[in-house]
PDB file of C-alpha atoms and ligand atoms in Angstrom:
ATOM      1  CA  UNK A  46      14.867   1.606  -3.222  1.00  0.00           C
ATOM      2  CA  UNK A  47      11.746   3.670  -4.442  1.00  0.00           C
ATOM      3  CA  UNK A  48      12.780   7.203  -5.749  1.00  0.00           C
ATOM      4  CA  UNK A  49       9.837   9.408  -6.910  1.00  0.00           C
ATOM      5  CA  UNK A  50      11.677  12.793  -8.597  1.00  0.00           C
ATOM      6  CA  UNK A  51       9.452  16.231  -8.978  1.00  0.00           C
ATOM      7  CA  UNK A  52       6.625  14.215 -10.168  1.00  0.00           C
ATOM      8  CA  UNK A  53       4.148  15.889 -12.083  1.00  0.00           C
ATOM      9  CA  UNK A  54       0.353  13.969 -12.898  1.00  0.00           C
ATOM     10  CA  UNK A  55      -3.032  15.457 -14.192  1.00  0.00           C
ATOM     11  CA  UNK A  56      -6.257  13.991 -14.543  1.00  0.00           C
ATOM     12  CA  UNK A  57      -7.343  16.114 -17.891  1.00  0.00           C
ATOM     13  CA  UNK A  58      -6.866  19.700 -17.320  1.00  0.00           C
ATOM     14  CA  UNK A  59      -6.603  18.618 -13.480  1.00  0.00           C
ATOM     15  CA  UNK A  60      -2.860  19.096 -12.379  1.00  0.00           C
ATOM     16  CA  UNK A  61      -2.878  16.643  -9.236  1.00  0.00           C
ATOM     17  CA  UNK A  62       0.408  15.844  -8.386  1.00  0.00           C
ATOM     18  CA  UNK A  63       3.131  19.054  -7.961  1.00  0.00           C
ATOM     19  CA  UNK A  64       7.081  18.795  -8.314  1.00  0.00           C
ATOM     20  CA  UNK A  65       6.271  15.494  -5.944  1.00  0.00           C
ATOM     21  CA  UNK A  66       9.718  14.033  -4.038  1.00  0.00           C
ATOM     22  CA  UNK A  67       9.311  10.708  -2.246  1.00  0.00           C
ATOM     23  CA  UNK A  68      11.778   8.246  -1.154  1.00  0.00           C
ATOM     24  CA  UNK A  69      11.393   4.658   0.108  1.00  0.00           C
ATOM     25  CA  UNK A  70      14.534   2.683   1.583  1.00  0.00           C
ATOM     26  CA  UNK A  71      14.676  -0.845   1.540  1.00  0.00           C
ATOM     27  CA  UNK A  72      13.478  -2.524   4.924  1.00  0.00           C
ATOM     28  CA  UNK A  73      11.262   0.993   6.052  1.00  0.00           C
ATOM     29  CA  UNK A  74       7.639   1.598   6.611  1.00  0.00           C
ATOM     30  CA  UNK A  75       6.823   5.049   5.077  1.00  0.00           C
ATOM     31  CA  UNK A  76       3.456   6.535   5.320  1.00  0.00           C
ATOM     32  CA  UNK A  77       1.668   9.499   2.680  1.00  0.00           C
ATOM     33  CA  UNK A  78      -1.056  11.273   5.388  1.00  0.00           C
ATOM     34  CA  UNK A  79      -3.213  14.002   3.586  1.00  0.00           C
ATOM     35  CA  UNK A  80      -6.806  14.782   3.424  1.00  0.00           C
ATOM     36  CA  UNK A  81      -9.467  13.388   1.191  1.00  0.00           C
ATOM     37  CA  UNK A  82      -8.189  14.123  -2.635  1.00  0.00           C
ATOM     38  CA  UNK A  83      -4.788  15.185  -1.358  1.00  0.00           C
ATOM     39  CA  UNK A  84      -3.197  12.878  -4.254  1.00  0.00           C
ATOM     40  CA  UNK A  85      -2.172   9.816  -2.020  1.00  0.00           C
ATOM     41  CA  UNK A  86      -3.817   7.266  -4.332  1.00  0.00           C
ATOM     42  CA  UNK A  87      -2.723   8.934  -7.181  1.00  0.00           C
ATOM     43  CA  UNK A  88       1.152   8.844  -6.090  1.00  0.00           C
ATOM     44  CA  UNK A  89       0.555   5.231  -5.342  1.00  0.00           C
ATOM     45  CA  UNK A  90      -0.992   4.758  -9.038  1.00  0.00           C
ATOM     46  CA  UNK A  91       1.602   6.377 -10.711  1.00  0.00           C
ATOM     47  CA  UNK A  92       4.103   4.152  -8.898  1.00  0.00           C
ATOM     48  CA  UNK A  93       1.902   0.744 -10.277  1.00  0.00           C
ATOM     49  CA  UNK A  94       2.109   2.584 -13.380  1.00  0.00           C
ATOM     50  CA  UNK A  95      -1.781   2.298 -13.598  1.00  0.00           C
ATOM     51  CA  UNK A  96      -1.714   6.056 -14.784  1.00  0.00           C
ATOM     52  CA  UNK A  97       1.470   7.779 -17.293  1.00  0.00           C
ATOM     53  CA  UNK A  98       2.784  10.997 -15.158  1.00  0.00           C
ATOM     54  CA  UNK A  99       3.557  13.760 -17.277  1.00  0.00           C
ATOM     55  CA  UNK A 100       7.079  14.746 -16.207  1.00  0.00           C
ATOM     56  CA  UNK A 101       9.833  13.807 -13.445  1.00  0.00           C
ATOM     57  CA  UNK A 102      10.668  10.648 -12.385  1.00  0.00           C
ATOM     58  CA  UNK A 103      10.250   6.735 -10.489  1.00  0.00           C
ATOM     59  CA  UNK A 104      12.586   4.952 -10.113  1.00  0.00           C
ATOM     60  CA  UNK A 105      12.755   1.370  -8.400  1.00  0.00           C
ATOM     61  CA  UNK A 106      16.205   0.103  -7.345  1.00  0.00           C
ATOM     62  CA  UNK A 107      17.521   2.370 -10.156  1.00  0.00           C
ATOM     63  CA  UNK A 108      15.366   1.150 -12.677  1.00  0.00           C
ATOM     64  CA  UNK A 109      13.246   4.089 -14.734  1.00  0.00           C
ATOM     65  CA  UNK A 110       9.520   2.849 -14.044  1.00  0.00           C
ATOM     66  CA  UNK A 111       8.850   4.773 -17.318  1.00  0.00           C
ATOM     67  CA  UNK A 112       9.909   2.106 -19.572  1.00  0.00           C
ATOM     68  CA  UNK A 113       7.892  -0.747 -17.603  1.00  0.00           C
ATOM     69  CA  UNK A 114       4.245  -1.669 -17.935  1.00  0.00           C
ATOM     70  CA  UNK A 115       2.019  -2.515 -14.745  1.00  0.00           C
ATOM     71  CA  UNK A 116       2.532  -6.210 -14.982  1.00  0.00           C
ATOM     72  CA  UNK A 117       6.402  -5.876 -15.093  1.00  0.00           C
ATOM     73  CA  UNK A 118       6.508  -3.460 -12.559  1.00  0.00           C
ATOM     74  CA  UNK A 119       4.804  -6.341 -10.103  1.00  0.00           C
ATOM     75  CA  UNK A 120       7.885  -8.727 -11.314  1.00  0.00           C
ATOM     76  CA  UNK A 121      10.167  -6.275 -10.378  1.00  0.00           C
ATOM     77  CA  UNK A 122       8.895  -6.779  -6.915  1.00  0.00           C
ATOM     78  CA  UNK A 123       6.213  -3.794  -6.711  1.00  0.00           C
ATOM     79  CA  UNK A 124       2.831  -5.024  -5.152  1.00  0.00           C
ATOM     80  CA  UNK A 125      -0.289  -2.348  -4.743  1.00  0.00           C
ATOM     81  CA  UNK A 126      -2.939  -3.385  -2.795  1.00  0.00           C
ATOM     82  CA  UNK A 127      -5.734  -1.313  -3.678  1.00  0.00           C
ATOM     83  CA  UNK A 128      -8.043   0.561  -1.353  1.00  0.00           C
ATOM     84  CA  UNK A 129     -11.864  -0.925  -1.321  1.00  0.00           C
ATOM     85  CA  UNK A 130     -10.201  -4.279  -1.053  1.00  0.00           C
ATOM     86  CA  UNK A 131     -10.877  -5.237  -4.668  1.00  0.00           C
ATOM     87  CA  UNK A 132     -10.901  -8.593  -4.046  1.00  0.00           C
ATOM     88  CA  UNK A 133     -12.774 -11.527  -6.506  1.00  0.00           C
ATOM     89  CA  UNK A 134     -16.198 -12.023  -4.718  1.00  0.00           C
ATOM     90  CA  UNK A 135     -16.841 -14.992  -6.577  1.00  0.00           C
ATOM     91  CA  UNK A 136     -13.907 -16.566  -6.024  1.00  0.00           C
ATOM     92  CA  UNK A 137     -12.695 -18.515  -2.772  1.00  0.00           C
ATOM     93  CA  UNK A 138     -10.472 -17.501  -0.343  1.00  0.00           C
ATOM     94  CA  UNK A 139      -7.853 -20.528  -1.492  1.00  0.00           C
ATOM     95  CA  UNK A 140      -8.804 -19.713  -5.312  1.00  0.00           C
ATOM     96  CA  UNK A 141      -8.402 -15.598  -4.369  1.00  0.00           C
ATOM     97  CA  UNK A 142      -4.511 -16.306  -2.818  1.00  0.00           C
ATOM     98  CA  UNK A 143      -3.860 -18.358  -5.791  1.00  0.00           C
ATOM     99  CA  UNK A 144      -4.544 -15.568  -8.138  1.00  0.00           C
ATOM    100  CA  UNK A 145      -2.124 -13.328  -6.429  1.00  0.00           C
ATOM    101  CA  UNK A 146       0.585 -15.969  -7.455  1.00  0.00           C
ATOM    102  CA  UNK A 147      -0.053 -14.950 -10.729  1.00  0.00           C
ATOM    103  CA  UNK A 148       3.633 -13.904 -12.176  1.00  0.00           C
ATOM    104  CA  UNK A 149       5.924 -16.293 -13.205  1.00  0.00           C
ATOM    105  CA  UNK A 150       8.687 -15.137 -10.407  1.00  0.00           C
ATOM    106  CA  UNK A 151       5.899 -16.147  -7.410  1.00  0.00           C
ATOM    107  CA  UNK A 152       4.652 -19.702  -8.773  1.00  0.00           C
ATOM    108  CA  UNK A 153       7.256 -21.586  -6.879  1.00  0.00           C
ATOM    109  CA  UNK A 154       6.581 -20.319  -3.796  1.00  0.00           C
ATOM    110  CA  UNK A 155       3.027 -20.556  -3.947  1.00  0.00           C
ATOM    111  CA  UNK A 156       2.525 -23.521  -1.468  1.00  0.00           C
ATOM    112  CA  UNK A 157       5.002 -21.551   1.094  1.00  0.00           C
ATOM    113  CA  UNK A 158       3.305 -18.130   0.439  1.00  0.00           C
ATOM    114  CA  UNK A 159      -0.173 -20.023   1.346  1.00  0.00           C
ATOM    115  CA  UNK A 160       1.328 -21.117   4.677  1.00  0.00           C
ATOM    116  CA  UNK A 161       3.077 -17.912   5.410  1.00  0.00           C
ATOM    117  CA  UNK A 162      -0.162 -16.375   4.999  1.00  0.00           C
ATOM    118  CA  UNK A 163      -2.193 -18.519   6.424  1.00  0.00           C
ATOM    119  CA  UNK A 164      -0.164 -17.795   9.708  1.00  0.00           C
ATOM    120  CA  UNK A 165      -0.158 -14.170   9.276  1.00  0.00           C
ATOM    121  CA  UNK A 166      -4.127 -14.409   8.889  1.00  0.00           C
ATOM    122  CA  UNK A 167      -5.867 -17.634  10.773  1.00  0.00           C
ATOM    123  CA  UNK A 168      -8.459 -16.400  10.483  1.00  0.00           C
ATOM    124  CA  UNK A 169      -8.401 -16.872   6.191  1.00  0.00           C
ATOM    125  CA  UNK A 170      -7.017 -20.278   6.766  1.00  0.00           C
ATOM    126  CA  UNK A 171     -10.443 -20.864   8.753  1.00  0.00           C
ATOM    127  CA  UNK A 172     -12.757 -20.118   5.658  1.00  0.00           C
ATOM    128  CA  UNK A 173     -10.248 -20.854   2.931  1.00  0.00           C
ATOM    129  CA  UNK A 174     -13.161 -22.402   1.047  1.00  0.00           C
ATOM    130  CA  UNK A 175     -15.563 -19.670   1.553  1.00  0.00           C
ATOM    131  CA  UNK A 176     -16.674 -17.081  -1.280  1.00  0.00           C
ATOM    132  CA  UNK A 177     -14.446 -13.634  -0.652  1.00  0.00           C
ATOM    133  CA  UNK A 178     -17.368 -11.839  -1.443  1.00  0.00           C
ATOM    134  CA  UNK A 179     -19.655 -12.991   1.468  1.00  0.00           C
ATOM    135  CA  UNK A 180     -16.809 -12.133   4.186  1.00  0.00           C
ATOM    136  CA  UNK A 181     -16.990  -9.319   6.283  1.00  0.00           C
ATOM    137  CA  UNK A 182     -15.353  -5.765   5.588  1.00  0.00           C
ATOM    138  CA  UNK A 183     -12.113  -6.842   7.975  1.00  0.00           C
ATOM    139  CA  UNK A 184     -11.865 -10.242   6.721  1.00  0.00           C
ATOM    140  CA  UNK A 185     -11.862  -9.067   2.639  1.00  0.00           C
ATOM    141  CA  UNK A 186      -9.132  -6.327   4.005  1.00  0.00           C
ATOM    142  CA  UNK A 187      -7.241  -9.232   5.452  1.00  0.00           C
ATOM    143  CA  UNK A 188      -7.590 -11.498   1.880  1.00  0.00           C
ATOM    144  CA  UNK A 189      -6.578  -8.318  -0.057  1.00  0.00           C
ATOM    145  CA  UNK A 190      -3.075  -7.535   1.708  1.00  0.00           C
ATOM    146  CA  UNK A 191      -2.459 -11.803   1.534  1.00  0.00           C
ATOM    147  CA  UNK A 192      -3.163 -11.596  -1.983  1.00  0.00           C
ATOM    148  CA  UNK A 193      -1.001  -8.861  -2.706  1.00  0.00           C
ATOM    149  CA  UNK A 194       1.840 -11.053  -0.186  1.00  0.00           C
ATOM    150  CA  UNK A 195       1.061 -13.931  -2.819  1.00  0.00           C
ATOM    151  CA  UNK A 196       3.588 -12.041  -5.302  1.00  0.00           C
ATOM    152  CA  UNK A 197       6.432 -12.009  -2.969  1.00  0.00           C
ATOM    153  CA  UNK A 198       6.509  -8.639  -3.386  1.00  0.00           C
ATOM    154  CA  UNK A 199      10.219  -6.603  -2.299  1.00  0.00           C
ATOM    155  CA  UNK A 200       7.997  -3.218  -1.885  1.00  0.00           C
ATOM    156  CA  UNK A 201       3.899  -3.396  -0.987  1.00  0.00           C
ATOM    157  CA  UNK A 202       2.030  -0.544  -1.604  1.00  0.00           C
ATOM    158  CA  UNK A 203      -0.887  -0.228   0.981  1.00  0.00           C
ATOM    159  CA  UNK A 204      -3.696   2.199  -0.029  1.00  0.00           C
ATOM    160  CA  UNK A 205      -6.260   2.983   3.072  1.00  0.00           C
ATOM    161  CA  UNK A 206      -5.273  -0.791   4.323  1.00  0.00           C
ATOM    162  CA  UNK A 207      -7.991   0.453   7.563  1.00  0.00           C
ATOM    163  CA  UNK A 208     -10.904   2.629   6.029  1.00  0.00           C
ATOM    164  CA  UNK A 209     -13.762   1.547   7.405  1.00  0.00           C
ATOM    165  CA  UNK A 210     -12.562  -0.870  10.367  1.00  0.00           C
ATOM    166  CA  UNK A 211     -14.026  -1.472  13.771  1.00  0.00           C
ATOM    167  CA  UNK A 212     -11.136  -0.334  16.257  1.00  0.00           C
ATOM    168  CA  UNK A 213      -9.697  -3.605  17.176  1.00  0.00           C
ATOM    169  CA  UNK A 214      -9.328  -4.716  13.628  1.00  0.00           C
ATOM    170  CA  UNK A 215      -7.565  -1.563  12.489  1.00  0.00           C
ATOM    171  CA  UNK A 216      -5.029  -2.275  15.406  1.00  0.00           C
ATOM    172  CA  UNK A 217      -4.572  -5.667  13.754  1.00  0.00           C
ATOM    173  CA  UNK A 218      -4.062  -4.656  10.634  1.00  0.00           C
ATOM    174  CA  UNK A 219      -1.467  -1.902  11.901  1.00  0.00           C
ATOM    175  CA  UNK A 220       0.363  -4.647  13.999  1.00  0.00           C
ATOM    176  CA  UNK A 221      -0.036  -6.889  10.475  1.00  0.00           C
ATOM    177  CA  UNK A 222       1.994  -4.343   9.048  1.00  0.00           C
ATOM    178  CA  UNK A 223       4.379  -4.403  11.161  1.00  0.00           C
ATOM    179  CA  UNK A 224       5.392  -7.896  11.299  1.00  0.00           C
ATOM    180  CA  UNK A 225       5.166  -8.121   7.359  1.00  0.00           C
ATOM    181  CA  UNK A 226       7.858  -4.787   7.685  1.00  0.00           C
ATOM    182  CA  UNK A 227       9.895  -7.526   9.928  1.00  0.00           C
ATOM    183  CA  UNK A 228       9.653 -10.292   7.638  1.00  0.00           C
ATOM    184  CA  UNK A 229      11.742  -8.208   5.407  1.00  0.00           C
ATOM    185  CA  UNK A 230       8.769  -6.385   2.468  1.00  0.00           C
ATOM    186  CA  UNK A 231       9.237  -2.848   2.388  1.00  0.00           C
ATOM    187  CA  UNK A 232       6.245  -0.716   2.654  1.00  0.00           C
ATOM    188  CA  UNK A 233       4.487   2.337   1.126  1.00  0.00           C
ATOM    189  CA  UNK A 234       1.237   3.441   3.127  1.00  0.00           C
ATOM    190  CA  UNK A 235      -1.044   5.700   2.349  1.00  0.00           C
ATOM    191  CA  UNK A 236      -3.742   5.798   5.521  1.00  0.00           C
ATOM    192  CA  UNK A 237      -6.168   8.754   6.750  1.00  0.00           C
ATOM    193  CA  UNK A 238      -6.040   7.211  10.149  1.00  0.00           C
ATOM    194  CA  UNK A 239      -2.787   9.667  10.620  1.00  0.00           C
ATOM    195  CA  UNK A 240      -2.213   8.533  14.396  1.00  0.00           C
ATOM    196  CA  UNK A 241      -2.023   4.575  13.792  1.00  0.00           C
ATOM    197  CA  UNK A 242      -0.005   5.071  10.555  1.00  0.00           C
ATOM    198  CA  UNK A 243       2.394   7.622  12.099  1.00  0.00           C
ATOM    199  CA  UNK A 244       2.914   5.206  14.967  1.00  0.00           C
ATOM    200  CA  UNK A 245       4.551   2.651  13.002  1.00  0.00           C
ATOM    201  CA  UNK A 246       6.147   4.585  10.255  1.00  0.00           C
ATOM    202  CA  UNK A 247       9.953   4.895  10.100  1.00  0.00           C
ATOM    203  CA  UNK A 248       9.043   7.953   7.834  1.00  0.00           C
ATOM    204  CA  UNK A 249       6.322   9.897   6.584  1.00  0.00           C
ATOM    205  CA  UNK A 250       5.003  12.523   3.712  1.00  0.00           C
ATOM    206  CA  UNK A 251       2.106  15.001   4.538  1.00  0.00           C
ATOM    207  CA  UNK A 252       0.506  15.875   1.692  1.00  0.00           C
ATOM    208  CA  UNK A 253      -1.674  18.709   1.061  1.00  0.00           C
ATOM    209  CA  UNK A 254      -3.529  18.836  -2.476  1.00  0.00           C
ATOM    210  CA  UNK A 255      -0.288  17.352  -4.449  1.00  0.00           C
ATOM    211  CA  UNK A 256       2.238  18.913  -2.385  1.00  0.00           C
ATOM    212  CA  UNK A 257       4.560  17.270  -0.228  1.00  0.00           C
ATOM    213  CA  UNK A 258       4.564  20.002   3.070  1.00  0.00           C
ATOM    214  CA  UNK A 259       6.173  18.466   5.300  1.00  0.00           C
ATOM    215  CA  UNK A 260       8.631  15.216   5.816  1.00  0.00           C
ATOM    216  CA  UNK A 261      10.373  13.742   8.926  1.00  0.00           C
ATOM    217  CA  UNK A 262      10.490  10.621  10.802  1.00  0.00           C
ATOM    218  CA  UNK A 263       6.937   9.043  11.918  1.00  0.00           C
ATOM    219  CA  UNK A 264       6.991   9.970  15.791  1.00  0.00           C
ATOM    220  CA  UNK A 265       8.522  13.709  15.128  1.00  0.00           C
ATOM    221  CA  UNK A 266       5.536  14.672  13.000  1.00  0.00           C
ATOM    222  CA  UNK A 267       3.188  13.148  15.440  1.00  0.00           C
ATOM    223  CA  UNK A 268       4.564  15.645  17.634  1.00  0.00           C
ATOM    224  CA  UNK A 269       4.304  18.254  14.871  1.00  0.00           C
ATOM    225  CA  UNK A 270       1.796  21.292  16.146  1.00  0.00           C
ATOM    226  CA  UNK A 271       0.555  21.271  12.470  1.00  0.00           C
ATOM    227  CA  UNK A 272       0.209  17.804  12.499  1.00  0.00           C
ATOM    228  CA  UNK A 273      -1.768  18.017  15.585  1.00  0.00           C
ATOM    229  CA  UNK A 274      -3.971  20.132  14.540  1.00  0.00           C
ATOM    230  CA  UNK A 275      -4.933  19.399  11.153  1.00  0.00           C
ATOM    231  CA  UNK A 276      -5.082  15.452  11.554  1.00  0.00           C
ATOM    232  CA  UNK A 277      -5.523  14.964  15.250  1.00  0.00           C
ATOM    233  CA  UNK A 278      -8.016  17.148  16.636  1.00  0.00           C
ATOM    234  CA  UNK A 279      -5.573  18.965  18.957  1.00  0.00           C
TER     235      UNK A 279
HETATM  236  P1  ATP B 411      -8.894   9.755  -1.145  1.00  0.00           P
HETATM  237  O1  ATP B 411      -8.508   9.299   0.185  1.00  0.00           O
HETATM  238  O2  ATP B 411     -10.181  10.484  -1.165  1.00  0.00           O
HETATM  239  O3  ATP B 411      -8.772   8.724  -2.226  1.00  0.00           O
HETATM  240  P2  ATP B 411      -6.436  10.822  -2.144  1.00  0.00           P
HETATM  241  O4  ATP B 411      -5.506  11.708  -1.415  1.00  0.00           O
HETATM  242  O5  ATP B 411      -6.042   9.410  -2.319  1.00  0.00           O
HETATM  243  O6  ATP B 411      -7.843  10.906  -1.465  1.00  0.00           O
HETATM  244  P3  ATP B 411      -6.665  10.872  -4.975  1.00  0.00           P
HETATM  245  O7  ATP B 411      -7.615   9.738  -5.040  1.00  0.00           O
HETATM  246  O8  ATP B 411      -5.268  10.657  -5.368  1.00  0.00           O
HETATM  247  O9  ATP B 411      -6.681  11.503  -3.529  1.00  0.00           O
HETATM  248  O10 ATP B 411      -7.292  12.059  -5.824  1.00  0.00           O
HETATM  249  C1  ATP B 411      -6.625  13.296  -6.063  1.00  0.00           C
HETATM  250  C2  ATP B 411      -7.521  14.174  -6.932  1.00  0.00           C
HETATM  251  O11 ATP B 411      -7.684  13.577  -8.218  1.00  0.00           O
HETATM  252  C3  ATP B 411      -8.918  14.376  -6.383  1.00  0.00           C
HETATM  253  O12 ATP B 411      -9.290  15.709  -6.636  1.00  0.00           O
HETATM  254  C4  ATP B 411      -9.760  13.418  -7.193  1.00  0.00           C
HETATM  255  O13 ATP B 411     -11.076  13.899  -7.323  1.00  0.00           O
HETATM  256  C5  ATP B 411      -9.051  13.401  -8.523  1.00  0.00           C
HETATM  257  N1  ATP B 411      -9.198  12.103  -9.203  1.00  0.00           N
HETATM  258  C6  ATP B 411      -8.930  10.895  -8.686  1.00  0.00           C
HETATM  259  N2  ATP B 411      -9.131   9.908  -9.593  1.00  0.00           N
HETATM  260  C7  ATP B 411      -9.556  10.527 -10.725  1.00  0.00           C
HETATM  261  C8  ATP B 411      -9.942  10.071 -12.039  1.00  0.00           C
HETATM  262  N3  ATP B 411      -9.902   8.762 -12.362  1.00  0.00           N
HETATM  263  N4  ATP B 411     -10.316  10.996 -12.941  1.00  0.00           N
HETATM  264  C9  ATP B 411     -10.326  12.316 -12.615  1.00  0.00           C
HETATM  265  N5  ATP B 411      -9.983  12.815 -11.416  1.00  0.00           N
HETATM  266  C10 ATP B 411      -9.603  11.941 -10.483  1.00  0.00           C
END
């Protein structure tokens, strides 16, 4: 579905990204684990097209992401939702959802999407009027990955979906995950919780400052002595 080909990206002078290779398949959960500044956000970027890499390639279902701006590569079924939430503060939850409904493709569905979302999230459907900005850390997390839902996106791009979430909320949003993966969206994460994310993961990519170093199915590299070490404090 997603094919990212020796991708190269620099910030300025910064080379960030190195001969990058990353594939998504339809229907998998596949999670990028690396330190701070490793280049997970960055790989995620390039594939929103939010920042030009400077050689190699992304494709999406065999279509060269080069040639596509950021607002046609969310019609062609690409959805980020960024990390910090980013949500509108000012804005309701209702008027927040409708905003992610946005592209002509979505509009249709928007009533549906509301209700699908609404029973992925209760807890949204309980302060649909309130302002996003005056909800708690967990509950703006929760608005953000709706909104990005609202687009009936085919691949969602999750960056940090957990930063800075009491423990039983991070294992809802993991199990969230999850059951969106069942509902059919394909899913790129990008997480520093390494143990939660490498739990649900069909795949993962551990990246160490731009460099993919290591690849294999989710509950191998939990097992993975490196992996242990340098993520999990064992
Ligand atoms: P984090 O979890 O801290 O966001 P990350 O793995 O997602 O880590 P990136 O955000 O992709 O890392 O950053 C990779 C490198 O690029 C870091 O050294 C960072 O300082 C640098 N960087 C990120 N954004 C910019 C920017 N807009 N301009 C210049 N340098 C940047």
């Amino acid at each position: 579905m997603l094919n990212i080909d020796k991708l190269n990206f620099s910030y300025g002078d910064m080379q960030v990204l190195w001969d990058l290779d990353l594939t998504v398949n339809e229907g998998e959960i596949v999670t990028v684990v690396g330190a701070n500044g490793a280049g997970k956000s960055t790989t995620l970027k390039n594939v929103s097209r939010l920042v030009k890499w400077t050689s190699g390639s992304i494709t999406f279902n065999g279509a060269d992401l080069a040639k596509h701006e950021p607002h046609e590569v969310v019609e062609m079924g690409i959805v980020q939702v960024p990390e910090g939430r980013k949500i509108f503060p000012e804005m309701t939850v209702l008027e927040n959802l409708r905003m992610g409904s946005f592209i002509k493709s979505a509009r249709p569905d928007r009533d549906a999407n509301i209700d699908r979302v609404f029973q992925l999230f209760p807890r949204l459907k309980e302060r649909e009027k309130q302002l996003g900005g005056t909800m708690s850390g967990g509950e703006q997390q929760m608005l953000a990955i709706a909104r990005g839902l609202m687009a009936n996106p085919k691949l969602i791009l999750l960056d940090e979906p957990s930063l800075g979430l009491a423990p039983l909320l991070v294992k809802f949003i993991f199990d969230i995950i999850q059951e969106i993966n069942k509902q059919g969206v394909t899913v790129l994460l990008v997480e520093q919780n390494v143990y939660q994310s490498l739990r649900i993961s069909h795949r993962a990519y551990v990246l160490e400052t731009g460099r993919v170093v290591l690849t294999g199915k989710g509950e191998d590299l939990l097992n993975d002595d490196h992996v242990k070490k340098a993520f999990l404090g064992m």
